Short mmCIF file of C-alpha atoms in Angstrom, two decimals:
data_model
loop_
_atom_site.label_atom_id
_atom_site.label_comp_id
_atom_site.label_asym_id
_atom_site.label_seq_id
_atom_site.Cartn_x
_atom_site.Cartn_y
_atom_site.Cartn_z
CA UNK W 19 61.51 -2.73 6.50
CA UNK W 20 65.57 -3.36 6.22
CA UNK W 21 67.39 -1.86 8.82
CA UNK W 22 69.16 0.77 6.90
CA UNK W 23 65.91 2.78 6.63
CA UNK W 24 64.95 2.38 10.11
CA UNK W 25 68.49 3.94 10.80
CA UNK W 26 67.83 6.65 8.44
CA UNK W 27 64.08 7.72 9.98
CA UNK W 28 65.87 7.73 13.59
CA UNK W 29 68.94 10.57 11.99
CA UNK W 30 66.17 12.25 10.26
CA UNK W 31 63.71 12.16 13.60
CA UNK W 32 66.92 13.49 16.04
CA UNK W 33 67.72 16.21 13.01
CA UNK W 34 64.14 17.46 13.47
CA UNK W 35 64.29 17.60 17.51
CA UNK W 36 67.80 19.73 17.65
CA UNK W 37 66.17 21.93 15.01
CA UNK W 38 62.68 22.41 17.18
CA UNK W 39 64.91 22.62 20.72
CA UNK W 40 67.38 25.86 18.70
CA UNK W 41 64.40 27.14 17.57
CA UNK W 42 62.73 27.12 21.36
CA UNK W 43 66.01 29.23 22.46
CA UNK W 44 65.37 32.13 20.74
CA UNK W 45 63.06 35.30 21.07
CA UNK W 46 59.48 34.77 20.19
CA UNK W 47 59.01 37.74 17.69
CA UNK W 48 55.63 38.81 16.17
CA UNK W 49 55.76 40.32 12.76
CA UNK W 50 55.48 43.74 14.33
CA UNK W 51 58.47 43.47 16.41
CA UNK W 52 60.45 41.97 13.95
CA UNK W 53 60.62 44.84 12.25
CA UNK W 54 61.77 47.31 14.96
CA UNK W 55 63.86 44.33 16.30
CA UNK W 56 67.01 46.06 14.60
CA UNK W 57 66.87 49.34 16.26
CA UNK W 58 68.83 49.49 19.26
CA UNK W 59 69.00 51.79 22.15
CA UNK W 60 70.88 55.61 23.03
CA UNK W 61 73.52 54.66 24.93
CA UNK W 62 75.20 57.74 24.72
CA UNK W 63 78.34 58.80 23.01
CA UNK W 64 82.40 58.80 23.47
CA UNK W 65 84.66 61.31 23.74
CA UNK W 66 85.20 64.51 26.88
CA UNK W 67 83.96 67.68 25.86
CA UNK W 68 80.90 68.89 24.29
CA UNK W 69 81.64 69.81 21.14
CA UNK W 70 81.41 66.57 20.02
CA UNK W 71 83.11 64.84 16.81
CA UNK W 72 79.92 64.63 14.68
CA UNK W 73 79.23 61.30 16.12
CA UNK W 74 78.28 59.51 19.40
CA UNK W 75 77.72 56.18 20.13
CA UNK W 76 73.87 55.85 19.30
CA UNK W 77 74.24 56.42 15.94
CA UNK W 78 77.69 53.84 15.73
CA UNK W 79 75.85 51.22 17.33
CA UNK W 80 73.24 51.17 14.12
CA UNK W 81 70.30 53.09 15.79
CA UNK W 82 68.54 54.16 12.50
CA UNK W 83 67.38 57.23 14.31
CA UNK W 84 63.68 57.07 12.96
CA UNK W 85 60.09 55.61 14.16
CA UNK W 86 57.76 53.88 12.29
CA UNK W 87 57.08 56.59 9.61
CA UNK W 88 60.72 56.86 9.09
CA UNK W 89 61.47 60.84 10.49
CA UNK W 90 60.85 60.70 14.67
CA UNK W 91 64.10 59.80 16.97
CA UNK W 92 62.66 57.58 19.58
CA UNK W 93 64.08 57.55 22.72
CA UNK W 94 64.23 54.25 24.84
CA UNK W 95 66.17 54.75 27.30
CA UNK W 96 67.08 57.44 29.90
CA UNK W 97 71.13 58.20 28.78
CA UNK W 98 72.86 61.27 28.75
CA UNK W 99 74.86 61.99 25.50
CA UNK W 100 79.09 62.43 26.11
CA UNK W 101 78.71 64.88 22.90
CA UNK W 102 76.59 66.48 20.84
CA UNK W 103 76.41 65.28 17.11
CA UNK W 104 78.94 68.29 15.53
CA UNK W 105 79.56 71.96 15.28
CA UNK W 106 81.37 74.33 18.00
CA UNK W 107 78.36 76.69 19.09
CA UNK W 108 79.05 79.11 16.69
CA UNK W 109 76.32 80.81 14.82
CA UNK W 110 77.87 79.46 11.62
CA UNK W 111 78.63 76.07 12.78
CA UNK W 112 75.80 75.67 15.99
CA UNK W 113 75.92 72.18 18.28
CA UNK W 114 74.04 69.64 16.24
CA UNK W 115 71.45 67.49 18.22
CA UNK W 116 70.03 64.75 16.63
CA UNK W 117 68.82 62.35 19.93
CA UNK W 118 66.93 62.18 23.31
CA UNK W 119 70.33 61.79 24.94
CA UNK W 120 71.85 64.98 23.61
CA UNK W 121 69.28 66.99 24.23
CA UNK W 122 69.44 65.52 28.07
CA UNK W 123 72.86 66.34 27.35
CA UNK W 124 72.22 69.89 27.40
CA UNK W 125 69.68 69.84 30.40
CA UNK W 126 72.57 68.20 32.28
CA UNK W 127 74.98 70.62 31.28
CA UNK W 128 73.18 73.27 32.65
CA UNK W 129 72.43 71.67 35.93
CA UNK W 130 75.90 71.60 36.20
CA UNK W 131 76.25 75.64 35.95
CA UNK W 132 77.28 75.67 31.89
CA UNK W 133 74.84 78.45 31.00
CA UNK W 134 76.40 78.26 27.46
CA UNK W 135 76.07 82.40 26.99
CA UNK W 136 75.94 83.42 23.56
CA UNK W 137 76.21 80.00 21.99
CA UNK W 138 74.06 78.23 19.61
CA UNK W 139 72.28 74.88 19.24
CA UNK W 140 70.42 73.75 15.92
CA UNK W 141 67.85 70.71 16.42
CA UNK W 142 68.21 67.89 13.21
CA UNK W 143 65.55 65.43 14.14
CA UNK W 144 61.94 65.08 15.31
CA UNK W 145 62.45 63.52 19.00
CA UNK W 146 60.28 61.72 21.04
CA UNK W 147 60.57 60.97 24.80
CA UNK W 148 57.45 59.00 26.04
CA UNK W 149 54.46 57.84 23.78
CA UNK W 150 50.42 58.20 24.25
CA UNK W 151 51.26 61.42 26.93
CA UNK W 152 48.06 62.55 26.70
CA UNK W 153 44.67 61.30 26.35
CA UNK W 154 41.76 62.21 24.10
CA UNK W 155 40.50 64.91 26.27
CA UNK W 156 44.19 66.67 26.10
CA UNK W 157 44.52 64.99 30.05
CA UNK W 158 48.10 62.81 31.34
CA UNK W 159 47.34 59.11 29.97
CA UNK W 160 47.51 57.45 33.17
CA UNK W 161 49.63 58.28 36.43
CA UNK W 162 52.62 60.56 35.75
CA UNK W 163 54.78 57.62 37.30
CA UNK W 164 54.47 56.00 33.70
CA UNK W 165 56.46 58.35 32.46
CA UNK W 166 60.03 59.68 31.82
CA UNK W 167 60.26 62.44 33.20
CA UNK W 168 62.10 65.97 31.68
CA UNK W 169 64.21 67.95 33.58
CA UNK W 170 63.94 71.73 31.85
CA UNK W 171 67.00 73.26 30.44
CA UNK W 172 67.77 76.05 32.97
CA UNK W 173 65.39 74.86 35.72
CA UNK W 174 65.49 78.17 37.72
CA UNK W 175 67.10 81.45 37.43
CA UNK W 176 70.71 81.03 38.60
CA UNK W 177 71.19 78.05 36.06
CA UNK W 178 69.60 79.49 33.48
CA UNK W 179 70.42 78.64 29.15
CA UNK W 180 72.08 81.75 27.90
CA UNK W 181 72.17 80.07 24.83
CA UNK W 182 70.31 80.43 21.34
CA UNK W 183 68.06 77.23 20.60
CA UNK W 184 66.92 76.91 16.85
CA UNK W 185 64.61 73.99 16.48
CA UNK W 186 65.05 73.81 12.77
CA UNK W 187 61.17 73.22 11.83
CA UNK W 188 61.29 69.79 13.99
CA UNK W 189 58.99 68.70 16.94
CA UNK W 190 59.33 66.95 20.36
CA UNK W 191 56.88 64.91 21.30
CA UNK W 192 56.42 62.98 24.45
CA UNK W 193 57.64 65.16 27.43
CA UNK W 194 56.35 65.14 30.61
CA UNK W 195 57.39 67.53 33.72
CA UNK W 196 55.90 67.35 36.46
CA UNK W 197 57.72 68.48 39.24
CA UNK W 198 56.63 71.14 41.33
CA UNK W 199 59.79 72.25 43.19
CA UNK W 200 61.17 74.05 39.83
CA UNK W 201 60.90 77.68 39.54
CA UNK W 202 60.21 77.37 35.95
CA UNK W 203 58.95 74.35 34.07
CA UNK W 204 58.98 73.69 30.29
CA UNK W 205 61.36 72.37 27.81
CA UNK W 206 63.03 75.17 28.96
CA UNK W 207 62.93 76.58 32.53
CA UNK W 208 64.72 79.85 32.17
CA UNK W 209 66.13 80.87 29.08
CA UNK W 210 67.51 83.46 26.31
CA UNK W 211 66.17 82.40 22.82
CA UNK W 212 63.88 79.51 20.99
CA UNK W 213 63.20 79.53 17.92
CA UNK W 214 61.70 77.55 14.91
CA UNK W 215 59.81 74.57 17.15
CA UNK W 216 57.21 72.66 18.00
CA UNK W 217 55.57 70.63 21.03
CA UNK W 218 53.20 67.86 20.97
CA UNK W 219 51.74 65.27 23.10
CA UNK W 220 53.40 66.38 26.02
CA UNK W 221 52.44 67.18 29.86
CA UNK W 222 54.00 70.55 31.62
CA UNK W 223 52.64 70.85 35.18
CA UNK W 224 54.10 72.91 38.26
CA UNK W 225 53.56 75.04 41.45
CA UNK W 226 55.49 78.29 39.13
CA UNK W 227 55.61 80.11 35.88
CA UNK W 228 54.92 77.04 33.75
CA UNK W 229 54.96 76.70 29.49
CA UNK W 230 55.31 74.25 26.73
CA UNK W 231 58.94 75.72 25.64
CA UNK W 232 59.49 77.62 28.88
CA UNK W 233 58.78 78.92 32.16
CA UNK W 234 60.82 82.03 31.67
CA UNK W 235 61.92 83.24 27.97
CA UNK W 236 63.62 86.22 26.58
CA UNK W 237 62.71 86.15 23.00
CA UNK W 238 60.36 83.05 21.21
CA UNK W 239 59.81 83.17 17.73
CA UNK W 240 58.14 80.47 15.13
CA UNK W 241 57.45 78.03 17.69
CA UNK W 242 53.84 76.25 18.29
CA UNK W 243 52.52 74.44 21.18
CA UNK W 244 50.13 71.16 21.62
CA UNK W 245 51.02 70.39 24.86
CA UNK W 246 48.46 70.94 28.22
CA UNK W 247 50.16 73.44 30.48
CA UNK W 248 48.86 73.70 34.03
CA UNK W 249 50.55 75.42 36.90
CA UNK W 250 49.07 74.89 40.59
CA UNK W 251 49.16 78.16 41.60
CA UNK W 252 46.95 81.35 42.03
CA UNK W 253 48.97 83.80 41.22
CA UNK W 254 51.70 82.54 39.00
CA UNK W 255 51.79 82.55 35.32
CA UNK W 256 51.03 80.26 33.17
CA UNK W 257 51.06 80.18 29.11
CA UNK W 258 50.35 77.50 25.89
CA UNK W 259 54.52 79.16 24.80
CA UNK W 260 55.83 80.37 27.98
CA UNK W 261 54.89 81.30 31.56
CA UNK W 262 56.99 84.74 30.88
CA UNK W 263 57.60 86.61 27.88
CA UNK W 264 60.60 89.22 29.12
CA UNK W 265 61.06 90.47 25.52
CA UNK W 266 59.42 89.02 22.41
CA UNK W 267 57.10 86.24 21.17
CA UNK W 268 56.55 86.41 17.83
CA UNK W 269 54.39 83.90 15.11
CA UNK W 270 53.77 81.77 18.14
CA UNK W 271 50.61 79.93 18.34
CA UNK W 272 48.91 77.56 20.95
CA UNK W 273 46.23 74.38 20.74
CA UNK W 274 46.69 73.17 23.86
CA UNK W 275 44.71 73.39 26.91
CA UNK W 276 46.09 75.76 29.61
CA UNK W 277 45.12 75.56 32.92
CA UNK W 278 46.17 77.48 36.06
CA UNK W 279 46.65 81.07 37.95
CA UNK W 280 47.44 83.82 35.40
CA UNK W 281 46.50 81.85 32.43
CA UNK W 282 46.83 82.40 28.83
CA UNK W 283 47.69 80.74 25.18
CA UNK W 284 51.04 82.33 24.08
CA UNK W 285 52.25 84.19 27.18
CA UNK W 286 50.99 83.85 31.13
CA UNK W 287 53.22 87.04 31.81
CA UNK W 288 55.12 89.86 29.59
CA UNK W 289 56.55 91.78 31.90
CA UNK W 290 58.21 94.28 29.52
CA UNK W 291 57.60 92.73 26.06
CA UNK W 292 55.98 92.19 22.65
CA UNK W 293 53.60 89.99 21.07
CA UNK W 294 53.28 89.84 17.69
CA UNK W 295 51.58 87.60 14.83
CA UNK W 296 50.56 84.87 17.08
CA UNK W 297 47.05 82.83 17.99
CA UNK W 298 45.47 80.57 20.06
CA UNK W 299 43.08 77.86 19.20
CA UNK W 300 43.55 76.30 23.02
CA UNK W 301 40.69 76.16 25.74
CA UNK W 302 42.46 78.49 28.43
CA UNK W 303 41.47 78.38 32.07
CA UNK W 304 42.67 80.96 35.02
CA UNK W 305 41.70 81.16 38.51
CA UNK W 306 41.06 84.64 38.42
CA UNK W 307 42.75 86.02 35.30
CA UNK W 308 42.99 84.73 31.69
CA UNK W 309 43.26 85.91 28.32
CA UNK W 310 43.75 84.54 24.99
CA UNK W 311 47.19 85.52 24.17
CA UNK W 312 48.58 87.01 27.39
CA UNK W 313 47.10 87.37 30.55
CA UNK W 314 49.28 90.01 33.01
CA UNK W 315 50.86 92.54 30.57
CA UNK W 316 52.39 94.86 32.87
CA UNK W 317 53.54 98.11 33.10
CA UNK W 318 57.27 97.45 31.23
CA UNK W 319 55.61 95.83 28.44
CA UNK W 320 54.62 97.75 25.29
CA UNK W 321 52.29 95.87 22.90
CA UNK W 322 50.13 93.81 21.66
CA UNK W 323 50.02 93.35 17.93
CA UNK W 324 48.43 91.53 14.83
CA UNK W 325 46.80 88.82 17.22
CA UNK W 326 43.68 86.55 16.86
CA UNK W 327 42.67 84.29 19.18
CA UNK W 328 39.92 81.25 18.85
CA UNK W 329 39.96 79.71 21.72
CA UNK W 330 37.47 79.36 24.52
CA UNK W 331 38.38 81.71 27.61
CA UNK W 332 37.44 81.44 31.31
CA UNK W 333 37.95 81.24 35.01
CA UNK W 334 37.14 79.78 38.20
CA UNK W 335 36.77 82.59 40.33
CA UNK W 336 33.64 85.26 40.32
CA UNK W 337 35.75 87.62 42.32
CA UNK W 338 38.44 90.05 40.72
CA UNK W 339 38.22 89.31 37.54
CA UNK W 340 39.93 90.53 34.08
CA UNK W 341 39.33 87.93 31.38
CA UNK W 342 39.61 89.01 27.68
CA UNK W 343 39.69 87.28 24.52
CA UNK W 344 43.02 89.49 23.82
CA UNK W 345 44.63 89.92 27.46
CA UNK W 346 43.22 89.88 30.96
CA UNK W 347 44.02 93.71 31.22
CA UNK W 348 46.23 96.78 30.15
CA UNK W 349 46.87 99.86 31.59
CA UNK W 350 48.92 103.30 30.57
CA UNK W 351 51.74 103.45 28.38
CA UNK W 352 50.84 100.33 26.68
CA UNK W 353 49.58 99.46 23.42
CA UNK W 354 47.15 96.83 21.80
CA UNK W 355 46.36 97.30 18.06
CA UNK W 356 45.13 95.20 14.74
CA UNK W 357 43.52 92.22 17.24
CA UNK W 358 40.41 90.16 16.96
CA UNK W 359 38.47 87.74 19.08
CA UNK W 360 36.09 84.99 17.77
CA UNK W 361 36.55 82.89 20.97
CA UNK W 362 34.02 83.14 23.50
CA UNK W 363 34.69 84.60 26.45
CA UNK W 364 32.57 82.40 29.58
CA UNK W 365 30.86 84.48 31.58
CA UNK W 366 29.87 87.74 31.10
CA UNK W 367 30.05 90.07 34.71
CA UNK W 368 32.06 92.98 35.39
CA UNK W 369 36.23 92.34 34.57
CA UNK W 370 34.78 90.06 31.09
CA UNK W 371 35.54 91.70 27.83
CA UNK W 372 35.36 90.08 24.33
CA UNK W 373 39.21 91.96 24.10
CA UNK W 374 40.32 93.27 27.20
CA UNK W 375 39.10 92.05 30.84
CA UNK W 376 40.00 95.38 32.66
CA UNK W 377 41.85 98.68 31.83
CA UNK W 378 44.00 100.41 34.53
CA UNK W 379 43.90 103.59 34.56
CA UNK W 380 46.66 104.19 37.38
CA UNK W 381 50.33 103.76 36.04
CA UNK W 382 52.71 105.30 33.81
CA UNK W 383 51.83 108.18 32.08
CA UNK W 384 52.85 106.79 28.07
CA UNK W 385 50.92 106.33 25.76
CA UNK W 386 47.87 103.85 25.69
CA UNK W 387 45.14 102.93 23.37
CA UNK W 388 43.12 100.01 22.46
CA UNK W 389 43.27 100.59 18.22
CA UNK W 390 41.59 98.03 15.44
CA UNK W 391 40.17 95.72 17.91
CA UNK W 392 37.28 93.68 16.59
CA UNK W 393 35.48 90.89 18.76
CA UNK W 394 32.54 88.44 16.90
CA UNK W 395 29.53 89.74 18.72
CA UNK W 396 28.73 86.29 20.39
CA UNK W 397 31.36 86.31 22.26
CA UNK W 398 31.17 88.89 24.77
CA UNK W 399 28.50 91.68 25.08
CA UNK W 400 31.87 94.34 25.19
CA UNK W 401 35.30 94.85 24.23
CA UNK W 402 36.55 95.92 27.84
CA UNK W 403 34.94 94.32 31.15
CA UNK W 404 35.60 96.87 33.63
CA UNK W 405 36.59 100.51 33.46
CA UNK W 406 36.26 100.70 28.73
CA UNK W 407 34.64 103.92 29.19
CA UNK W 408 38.03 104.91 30.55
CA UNK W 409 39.90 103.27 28.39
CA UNK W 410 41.30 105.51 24.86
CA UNK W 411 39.61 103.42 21.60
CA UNK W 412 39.97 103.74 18.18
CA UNK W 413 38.07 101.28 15.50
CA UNK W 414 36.93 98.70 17.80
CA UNK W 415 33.89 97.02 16.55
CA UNK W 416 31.43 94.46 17.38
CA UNK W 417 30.74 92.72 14.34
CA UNK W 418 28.17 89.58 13.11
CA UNK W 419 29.60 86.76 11.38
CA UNK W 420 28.95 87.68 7.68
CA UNK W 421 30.67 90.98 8.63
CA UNK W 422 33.66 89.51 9.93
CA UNK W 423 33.76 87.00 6.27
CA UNK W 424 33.33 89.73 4.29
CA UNK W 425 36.07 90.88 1.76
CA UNK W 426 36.13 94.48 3.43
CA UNK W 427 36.93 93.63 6.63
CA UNK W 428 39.70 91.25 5.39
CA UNK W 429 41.55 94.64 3.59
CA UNK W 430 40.89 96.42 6.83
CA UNK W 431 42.92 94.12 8.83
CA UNK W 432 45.57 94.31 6.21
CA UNK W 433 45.51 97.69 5.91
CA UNK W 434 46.23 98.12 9.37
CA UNK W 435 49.39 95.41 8.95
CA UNK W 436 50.10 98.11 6.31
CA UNK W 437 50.10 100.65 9.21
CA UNK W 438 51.86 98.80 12.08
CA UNK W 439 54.74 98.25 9.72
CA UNK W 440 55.05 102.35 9.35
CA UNK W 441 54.93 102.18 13.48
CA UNK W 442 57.03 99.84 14.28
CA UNK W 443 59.87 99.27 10.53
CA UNK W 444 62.21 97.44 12.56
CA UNK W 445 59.35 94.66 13.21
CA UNK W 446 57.76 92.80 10.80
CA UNK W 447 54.00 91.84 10.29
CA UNK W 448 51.66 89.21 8.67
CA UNK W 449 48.98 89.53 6.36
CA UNK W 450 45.85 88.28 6.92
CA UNK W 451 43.86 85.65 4.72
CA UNK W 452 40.06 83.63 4.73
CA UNK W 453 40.73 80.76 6.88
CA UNK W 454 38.60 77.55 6.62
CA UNK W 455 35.76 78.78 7.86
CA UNK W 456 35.39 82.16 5.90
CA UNK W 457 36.68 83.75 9.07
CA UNK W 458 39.87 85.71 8.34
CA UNK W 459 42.82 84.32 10.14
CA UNK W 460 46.73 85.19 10.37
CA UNK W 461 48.40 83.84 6.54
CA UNK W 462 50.92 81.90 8.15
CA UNK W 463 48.57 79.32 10.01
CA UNK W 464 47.26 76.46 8.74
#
């Protein structure tokens, strides 16, 4: 061998060891992370107000935004957003928010005492905070210190959202709250208006009112929960939407489980409100009362409307009880009409009704009537627990199963829609359809 080829396999044997040592100085990547390997993390945004210039610095720095499937805003960090993404909080031109760190953003804000009265806020992406929140039995995945954890917007009273929140069709996934010093615990702790969103795979739980958009709400409309709410509490309330209802829920509906004192799927408490055109598919479990849309509807609130619930309803206690399929219990100048029950109601003593757990007859002197209630009779061997013979009924039926499919009984229920609409013109109400299992359900769910 000449010497000029042994000097040519030594530069070709030292080109191959630089190119193995580079290669040992980078990141070992699998195939998996290469391809999230350009997404980097919220790091907030620039600028001093929080109007925002329709930018921050999330989006500048490349951040696509997206998951996997191309439509969820991952969060990855715990920043607070300088601005939101646009708009001036007018109802024409609402504050855009498009990350995790904007919507901290506003949580901040109102820890800070901006209650942003009459202003409003349009959501523009799916968001997600933490992943895997819950388990397959609907439990935390682990121990809470895994987590992120949410502060709600408005976390009691005196720093409450004033504002008008419009999720824009879009979910959050991935919050987790669990701490019990807030007065109210949600998304939201105390607040004036949601609209248009939903939660999933998130983990509400606190010593208060407690609920997957809020602890305390005026008016929620077109918003859907997925989350497990649990409050710790005997006598606080607890709902699937919101721990309080002050004013309105309306095509609201709940799949997650709900757990604690006054427990229910849309509402724990409506203390002088409406629900309308909502359900609940969730397993819903009070201490001592629970119902399948609202549990205490008290003597300001005025009805219950064009409700179905599905879900499975019980309690701990055997003492006190008022557990209904519809509400825990009612009372004078209050109204439930056009509901129906095919969730069973566990056990089946005095203060258990397929509908209504208990009717009060002390209280205001208004008027009150339980009217169109029908209950699947395997759920509950009556429509009110304790004190129905008092209570003032009109059309409220036990029915079997092929009653309840049957085409009649699908145009009742609508012609009783037909009805509340004459009632109540400045309100509107769904129709009623067949759902999945012949069973006739509200048109708008799934």
């Amino acid at each position: 061998m000449s010497v000029k080829m042994i000097k040519q396999i030594k530069l070709v044997a030292l080109l191959l060891m630089a190119i193995m040592l580079l290669a040992s100085c980078g990141p070992d990547l699998s195939s998996s992370e290469i391809g999230n390997a350009s997404s980097s993390t919220e790091n907030g945004g620039a600028g001093n107000g929080s109007s925002g210039n329709g930018k921050d610095n999330t989006e500048a720095g490349g951040d696509s935004g997206t998951d996997d499937n191309g439509n969820v805003n991952s969060d990855d960090s715990s920043t607070i957003a300088k601005e939101f993404a646009g708009g001036d909080g007018s109802e024409k031109n609402p504050y855009l928010i498009k990350t995790a760190a904007q919507l901290r953003k506003l949580s901040n804000d109102c820890v800070k005492g901006i209650h942003y009265r009459e202003t409003y806020f349009r959501l523009e992406n799916d968001i997600r905070f933490n992943k895997n929140v819950l388990d397959e039995n609907g439990d935390l995945n682990g121990n809470e210190s895994r987590f992120k954890q949410w502060i709600p917007i408005g976390k009691d009273i005196s720093l409450k959202f004033g504002g008008i929140f419009n999720g824009n069709g879009h979910t959050i996934y991935g919050l987790v709250c669990t701490n019990d010093s807030y007065e109210f615990t949600g998304l939201f702790g105390s607040c004036e208006t949601v609209t248009h969103l939903t939660i999933k795979d998130s983990y509400f739980e606190g010593k208060k009112h407690v609920g997957s958009i809020a602890g305390w709400v005026e008016r929620v409309i077109n918003c859907v929960n997925y989350a497990t709410v649990k409050n710790t509490s005997s006598d606080k309330a607890v709902g699937g939407i919101a721990g309080n209802v002050d004013h309105l829920a309306d095509f609201c509906g709940n799949f997650g489980k709900v757990y604690g004192g006054h427990a229910a799927g849309i509402a724990g408490r409506v203390p002088a409100g409406r629900i309308h055109n909502s359900f609940n598919y969730g397993t819903i479990e009070g201490y001592v009362w629970a119902g399948g849309i609202v549990s205490v509807f008290t003597g300001g609130a005025h009805e219950i409307s064009n409700n179905v619930n599905l879900g499975v309803v019980s309690c701990r206690s055997s003492e006190n009880l008022r557990v209904g399929g519809i509400a825990s219990h009612f009372g004078r100048g209050q109204v439930v009409i056009n509901v129906v029950n095919y969730g069973m109601i566990l056990k089946n003593n005095g203060g258990i009704g397929a509908l209504v757990g208990k009717y009060f007859t002390e209280g205001s002197s208004g008027h009150t009537e339980l009217c169109h209630g029908y209950y699947w009779d395997r759920t509950s061997y009556r429509a009110v627990g304790t004190d129905g013979s008092k209570c003032p009924q009109t059309d409220v039926l036990s029915m079997k199963s092929e009653e309840m499919k049957s085409q009649s009984f699908l145009d009742k229920l609508n012609a009783n829609v037909a009805e509340l609409k004459e009632i109540y013109p400045k309100y509107n109400f769904c129709n009623w359809k067949f759902g999945k299992d012949g069973f006739p359900v509200l048109d708008w769910m799934n």
